[in-house]
Coordinates of C-alpha atoms and ligand atoms in Angstrom, one line a residue:
M1 CA 0.0 0.0 0.0
T2 CA 1.4 3.4 -0.9
A3 CA 1.0 6.5 1.4
P4 CA -1.4 9.2 0.1
A5 CA 0.5 12.1 -1.4
T6 CA 0.3 15.2 0.9
T7 CA 0.4 18.8 -0.4
T8 CA 0.8 20.5 3.0
A9 CA 3.2 19.9 5.8
P10 CA 1.7 18.4 9.0
A11 CA 0.6 21.1 11.3
T12 CA 3.2 20.2 13.9
T13 CA 6.2 20.8 11.6
A14 CA 8.3 23.6 13.0
R15 CA 9.4 25.9 10.2
R16 CA 11.3 28.1 12.6
W17 CA 12.4 27.7 16.2
I18 CA 14.0 30.2 18.5
A19 CA 15.1 29.5 22.1
T20 CA 14.9 32.2 24.8
I21 CA 15.3 32.7 28.5
D22 CA 12.7 35.2 29.9
S23 CA 12.9 37.3 33.0
H24 CA 11.3 40.3 34.6
T25 CA 12.9 43.3 36.1
A26 CA 10.6 45.0 38.6
G27 CA 7.7 43.6 36.5
H28 CA 9.0 44.4 33.0
P29 CA 9.7 41.5 30.7
T30 CA 13.0 40.7 28.9
R31 CA 13.4 37.9 26.4
V32 CA 17.0 37.0 25.8
V33 CA 17.5 34.9 22.6
T34 CA 19.8 32.0 23.2
G35 CA 19.5 30.0 20.0
G36 CA 18.0 29.9 16.5
L37 CA 19.1 33.3 15.0
P38 CA 21.0 33.7 11.8
V39 CA 24.6 35.0 11.6
L40 CA 24.7 38.8 11.3
S41 CA 27.2 40.8 9.5
G42 CA 28.8 44.1 10.5
D43 CA 31.9 45.4 12.4
S44 CA 30.0 46.7 15.5
V45 CA 26.9 45.8 17.6
R46 CA 25.2 48.8 16.0
A47 CA 26.1 47.5 12.4
R48 CA 24.8 44.0 13.3
R49 CA 21.7 45.5 14.8
D50 CA 21.1 47.3 11.5
D51 CA 21.7 44.1 9.5
F52 CA 19.2 42.3 11.7
R53 CA 16.7 45.1 11.1
T54 CA 17.2 45.1 7.4
R55 CA 17.1 41.3 6.8
F56 CA 15.3 39.7 9.8
D57 CA 12.8 42.2 11.3
A58 CA 10.1 39.5 11.0
L59 CA 12.0 37.5 13.7
R60 CA 11.5 40.5 16.0
T61 CA 7.7 40.5 15.5
F62 CA 7.6 36.7 15.6
L63 CA 9.2 36.8 19.1
L64 CA 7.7 40.0 20.6
H65 CA 4.3 40.3 19.2
E66 CA 1.2 38.3 20.0
P67 CA 0.5 35.4 20.2
R68 CA 4.1 34.7 21.6
G69 CA 4.5 38.2 23.2
H70 CA 2.7 41.4 23.7
A71 CA 3.2 45.2 23.3
A72 CA 5.5 45.5 26.4
M73 CA 7.8 42.7 25.5
V74 CA 11.5 43.6 25.0
G75 CA 14.0 41.2 23.3
V76 CA 17.8 41.0 23.6
V77 CA 20.0 39.6 20.9
M78 CA 23.6 38.9 21.9
T79 CA 26.4 39.3 19.5
E80 CA 30.1 39.3 19.6
S81 CA 31.9 42.5 20.4
R82 CA 35.4 43.7 19.3
V83 CA 35.6 46.2 22.2
A84 CA 33.7 44.7 25.1
D85 CA 33.3 41.3 26.8
F86 CA 29.8 40.9 25.3
G87 CA 27.7 42.7 22.7
A88 CA 23.9 43.0 22.7
F89 CA 21.2 45.0 21.0
F90 CA 17.6 45.5 22.1
L91 CA 14.4 44.7 20.3
G92 CA 11.2 46.6 21.2
S93 CA 7.7 45.7 20.0
Y94 CA 7.6 48.9 17.9
T95 CA 11.2 49.8 17.4
Y96 CA 14.9 49.1 18.2
L97 CA 16.2 50.7 21.4
E98 CA 19.7 52.3 21.6
M99 CA 19.9 51.2 25.2
C100 CA 17.6 49.5 27.7
G101 CA 18.3 49.5 31.4
H102 CA 15.7 47.0 32.6
A103 CA 16.8 44.6 29.8
T104 CA 20.5 45.0 30.7
I105 CA 19.6 43.9 34.3
G106 CA 17.6 41.0 32.8
L107 CA 20.5 40.0 30.6
A108 CA 22.9 40.0 33.5
V109 CA 20.7 37.7 35.5
T110 CA 20.2 35.5 32.4
L111 CA 24.0 35.2 31.9
D112 CA 24.4 34.3 35.5
H113 CA 21.6 31.7 35.2
M114 CA 23.5 30.2 32.2
G115 CA 26.7 30.1 34.2
L116 CA 28.4 32.5 31.7
I117 CA 29.7 35.2 34.1
G118 CA 32.0 33.9 36.8
P119 CA 31.6 31.5 39.6
A120 CA 28.4 31.6 41.7
E121 CA 30.6 32.0 44.8
A122 CA 32.1 35.3 43.6
A123 CA 30.8 38.3 45.5
E124 CA 31.0 40.4 42.4
T125 CA 31.5 39.8 38.7
A126 CA 31.9 42.7 36.3
F127 CA 31.8 42.7 32.5
T128 CA 31.7 45.3 29.8
L129 CA 28.8 45.3 27.3
E130 CA 28.7 47.0 23.9
V131 CA 25.2 48.2 23.1
P132 CA 24.2 50.5 20.2
A133 CA 24.5 53.6 22.5
G134 CA 28.1 52.8 23.5
V135 CA 30.0 50.6 25.9
I136 CA 28.7 50.2 29.5
T137 CA 30.0 48.3 32.5
V138 CA 27.7 45.9 34.4
R139 CA 28.4 44.6 37.9
V140 CA 26.6 41.6 39.3
S141 CA 26.7 41.3 43.2
R142 CA 25.9 38.0 44.8
Q143 CA 25.0 37.0 48.3
A144 CA 24.9 33.3 49.3
G145 CA 25.4 32.3 45.7
R146 CA 22.4 34.3 44.4
V147 CA 22.4 37.5 42.5
A148 CA 21.4 40.3 44.9
A149 CA 21.8 43.3 42.6
V150 CA 22.8 44.2 39.1
T151 CA 24.3 47.7 38.6
F152 CA 25.0 49.2 35.2
E153 CA 27.1 52.2 34.6
N154 CA 25.3 53.8 31.8
V155 CA 26.3 56.0 28.9
P156 CA 26.5 59.7 29.9
A157 CA 23.1 61.4 30.5
R158 CA 22.3 65.1 30.0
V159 CA 19.4 67.5 29.8
A160 CA 18.9 69.1 26.4
A161 CA 16.0 71.5 27.1
S162 CA 14.2 72.7 30.2
G163 CA 10.7 74.0 30.8
V164 CA 9.3 73.4 27.3
P165 CA 5.6 74.3 27.3
V166 CA 3.5 71.5 25.7
S167 CA -0.3 71.5 25.3
A168 CA -2.1 68.5 24.0
G169 CA -5.1 66.3 24.8
G170 CA -6.6 68.9 27.2
V171 CA -3.4 69.2 29.4
A172 CA -0.7 71.9 29.5
V173 CA 2.6 71.0 31.0
C174 CA 6.2 72.1 31.1
A175 CA 8.5 69.3 30.0
D176 CA 12.3 68.9 30.2
V177 CA 14.0 66.9 27.5
A178 CA 16.9 64.6 28.5
W179 CA 19.0 61.8 27.2
G180 CA 19.6 58.7 29.3
G181 CA 20.4 56.2 26.5
N182 CA 17.1 57.0 24.9
W183 CA 15.3 60.4 24.7
Y184 CA 12.7 61.4 27.3
G185 CA 10.2 64.1 27.8
L186 CA 10.1 64.5 31.6
V187 CA 6.7 65.7 32.8
P188 CA 5.5 66.3 36.4
A189 CA 2.7 63.8 36.9
A190 CA 0.5 66.2 38.9
E191 CA 0.6 68.9 36.1
A192 CA -0.7 66.3 33.7
G193 CA -3.3 65.0 36.2
I194 CA -1.7 61.5 36.2
A195 CA -2.0 59.2 39.2
L196 CA 1.2 57.1 39.6
E197 CA -0.6 53.9 40.4
P198 CA -1.9 50.8 38.5
A199 CA -5.4 52.4 38.2
G200 CA -3.9 55.4 36.5
V201 CA -2.1 53.6 33.7
S202 CA -4.8 53.8 30.9
Q203 CA -5.1 57.6 31.4
A204 CA -1.3 57.9 31.6
M205 CA -0.9 56.0 28.3
A206 CA -3.5 58.1 26.5
T207 CA -2.1 61.4 27.8
G208 CA 1.5 60.4 27.4
A209 CA 0.9 59.4 23.7
V210 CA -0.6 62.7 22.8
L211 CA 2.1 64.7 24.7
K212 CA 4.8 62.7 23.0
A213 CA 3.2 63.3 19.5
R214 CA 2.9 67.1 20.2
L215 CA 6.4 67.4 21.6
N216 CA 7.9 65.5 18.7
A217 CA 6.0 67.7 16.2
M218 CA 7.5 70.8 18.0
I219 CA 11.0 69.2 17.8
A220 CA 10.5 68.3 14.1
A221 CA 9.5 72.0 13.5
G222 CA 12.7 73.2 15.2
A223 CA 10.7 74.8 18.0
V224 CA 12.7 73.2 20.9
D225 CA 16.1 74.8 21.2
G226 CA 18.9 72.2 21.7
V227 CA 16.8 69.2 20.8
H228 CA 17.2 67.6 17.4
E229 CA 16.0 64.0 18.0
P230 CA 12.4 62.9 18.7
V231 CA 11.7 61.7 22.3
D232 CA 11.2 58.0 22.6
S233 CA 8.9 58.2 25.7
I234 CA 7.2 60.5 28.2
L235 CA 8.3 60.0 31.8
F236 CA 5.7 61.1 34.4
Y237 CA 7.3 61.7 37.8
D238 CA 6.7 63.0 41.2
T239 CA 9.4 63.7 43.8
Q240 CA 9.4 62.8 47.5
G241 CA 12.2 64.3 49.6
R242 CA 15.4 66.0 48.5
G243 CA 19.0 65.1 48.0
A244 CA 20.2 61.6 49.0
G245 CA 17.2 59.6 50.0
L246 CA 14.9 61.3 47.5
V247 CA 12.3 59.0 45.9
S248 CA 11.3 59.6 42.4
R249 CA 8.0 57.8 41.6
Q250 CA 7.7 57.5 37.9
L251 CA 5.9 55.9 35.0
V252 CA 7.3 55.8 31.4
V253 CA 4.8 55.8 28.5
L254 CA 6.4 54.5 25.3
E255 CA 3.3 54.2 23.1
A256 CA -0.5 54.5 23.5
N257 CA -0.7 50.9 24.5
K258 CA 2.7 50.5 26.1
F259 CA 4.3 51.5 29.4
D260 CA 7.4 50.5 31.3
R261 CA 6.5 48.3 34.3
S262 CA 9.9 48.9 35.8
P263 CA 11.2 52.2 37.1
C264 CA 13.0 52.3 33.6
G265 CA 16.8 52.3 33.6
T266 CA 17.3 54.8 30.8
G267 CA 14.4 56.9 32.1
S268 CA 16.0 56.9 35.6
S269 CA 19.2 58.0 34.0
A270 CA 17.5 61.0 32.3
R271 CA 15.8 61.8 35.6
L272 CA 19.2 61.9 37.4
A273 CA 20.5 64.3 34.8
Q274 CA 17.4 66.5 35.3
L275 CA 17.7 66.5 39.1
V276 CA 21.5 67.4 38.9
A277 CA 20.8 70.1 36.3
R278 CA 18.2 71.6 38.7
G279 CA 20.5 71.5 41.7
E280 CA 18.1 69.1 43.5
L281 CA 20.8 66.3 43.6
A282 CA 24.6 66.3 43.8
P283 CA 26.9 63.8 42.0
G284 CA 27.5 60.9 44.4
E285 CA 24.1 61.1 46.1
T286 CA 21.9 58.0 45.7
I287 CA 18.2 58.1 45.2
R288 CA 15.5 55.5 44.6
T289 CA 13.4 55.5 41.5
R290 CA 10.1 53.6 42.1
N291 CA 7.6 52.1 39.6
I292 CA 3.8 52.1 40.1
L293 CA 4.1 48.6 41.6
G294 CA 6.3 49.9 44.4
V295 CA 9.5 48.2 43.3
D296 CA 12.7 50.4 43.4
F297 CA 15.9 50.9 41.4
T298 CA 18.7 52.8 43.1
A299 CA 20.2 55.5 41.0
T300 CA 23.4 57.5 41.5
P301 CA 24.8 60.3 39.3
V302 CA 28.6 60.2 38.9
A303 CA 30.5 63.3 37.8
I304 CA 32.4 62.9 34.5
A305 CA 35.7 64.7 34.4
G306 CA 35.8 67.4 31.6
E307 CA 32.1 67.0 30.9
P308 CA 30.3 69.4 33.3
G309 CA 26.9 69.1 31.5
S310 CA 26.7 65.3 31.7
I311 CA 26.7 62.7 34.5
R312 CA 27.3 59.0 34.3
P313 CA 24.2 57.2 35.9
H314 CA 24.8 54.1 38.0
I315 CA 21.5 52.3 38.1
A316 CA 20.9 49.2 40.3
G317 CA 18.0 46.7 40.3
L318 CA 17.3 43.0 40.1
A319 CA 15.6 40.6 37.7
H320 CA 14.1 37.2 38.1
I321 CA 14.0 34.4 35.6
T322 CA 10.4 33.5 34.5
G323 CA 10.9 30.7 32.0
E324 CA 13.0 29.0 29.3
H325 CA 11.2 28.7 26.0
R326 CA 11.5 27.2 22.5
F327 CA 9.2 29.2 20.3
V328 CA 8.2 27.5 17.0
L329 CA 6.4 28.5 13.8
A330 CA 4.2 25.6 12.9
G331 CA 3.4 24.9 9.3
G332 CA 0.1 26.5 8.2
D333 CA 0.2 29.2 11.0
P334 CA -1.9 32.0 9.4
L335 CA 0.0 34.7 11.4
P336 CA 3.6 33.7 11.0
D337 CA 5.1 37.1 11.9
G338 CA 2.7 37.8 14.8
F339 CA 0.4 40.8 15.2
L340 CA -0.1 43.8 17.5
C341 CA -3.3 45.7 17.9
R342 CA -3.3 49.3 19.1
Ligands
LIG1 O1 14.7 50.2 31.3 O2 15.7 51.6 29.9 C1 14.8 50.8 30.2 C2 13.6 50.7 29.3 C3 13.4 51.3 28.1 C4 12.3 50.8 27.5 C5 11.8 49.9 28.4 N1 12.6 49.8 29.4

């Protein structure tokens, strides 16, 4: 007896598979790819990131969008580096990030989980990491063989504009614009009528999205002195206390359906630059940045010799592994590249 001819692959045939280790940093997810990606070309992490974007962007949406991910998912692709111990670039659900703080903390915990960064008994392991924004240093502190904190010494942060009046969506605010590895519009939460708590998220995303669009239209029109790049996100904040011991509660809105669950590493860096520029914090003083879930990062601005307008943010937090995955694309899947609804 001969087998009947088939014209379609069985539904279980994997046409693509990608392995990841997932973690969350203060609630925000990071998906580190550990297998299944093609070889990338380019002399630097930035160049290989651009190669990935040009040739393999469908893998980003496959991994980060529904049904395997969601709007808030962030991916990390590791790649070799000629100038640092490791290289990595960051995938967002909408875009590619120059730097990502919560994902750097997630990556460090993932590398520890894989046994790739020093013996578990070591009290501290440090490594350098080349990311598109530059080379940073990451320190992993352990207690009793477990990671107790990850600190990254970020690229320099600075304020580019202060007190920019922005009116949109029925609110009028004064925003500062600062770089912390990504560009932020920093807005006092109270001025925008935003409650920094889980119940305030829907309103924060709606208001943040229109403020971001308005601010970026002003920047594109050349109406914001000193700022030539669009902001990536709006960071709503309030300040409790002064100087060392200050707590900055904050919520970063990236898109109309996307907010950072963590206190945001690059956002915390921009916030440090703002506090120092305003004279509300001195280099060397440590503050806490707090997300709407009540989980903190610690954040310290460090002076940079010869660069009075910039500080080097040292940001510390912790991530926890949530799972190890092998994502597949089954033959016949009608949505091979995933989807995202706004
Ligand atoms: O932690 O820097 C960060 C970040 C940026 C976007 C999401 N998280």
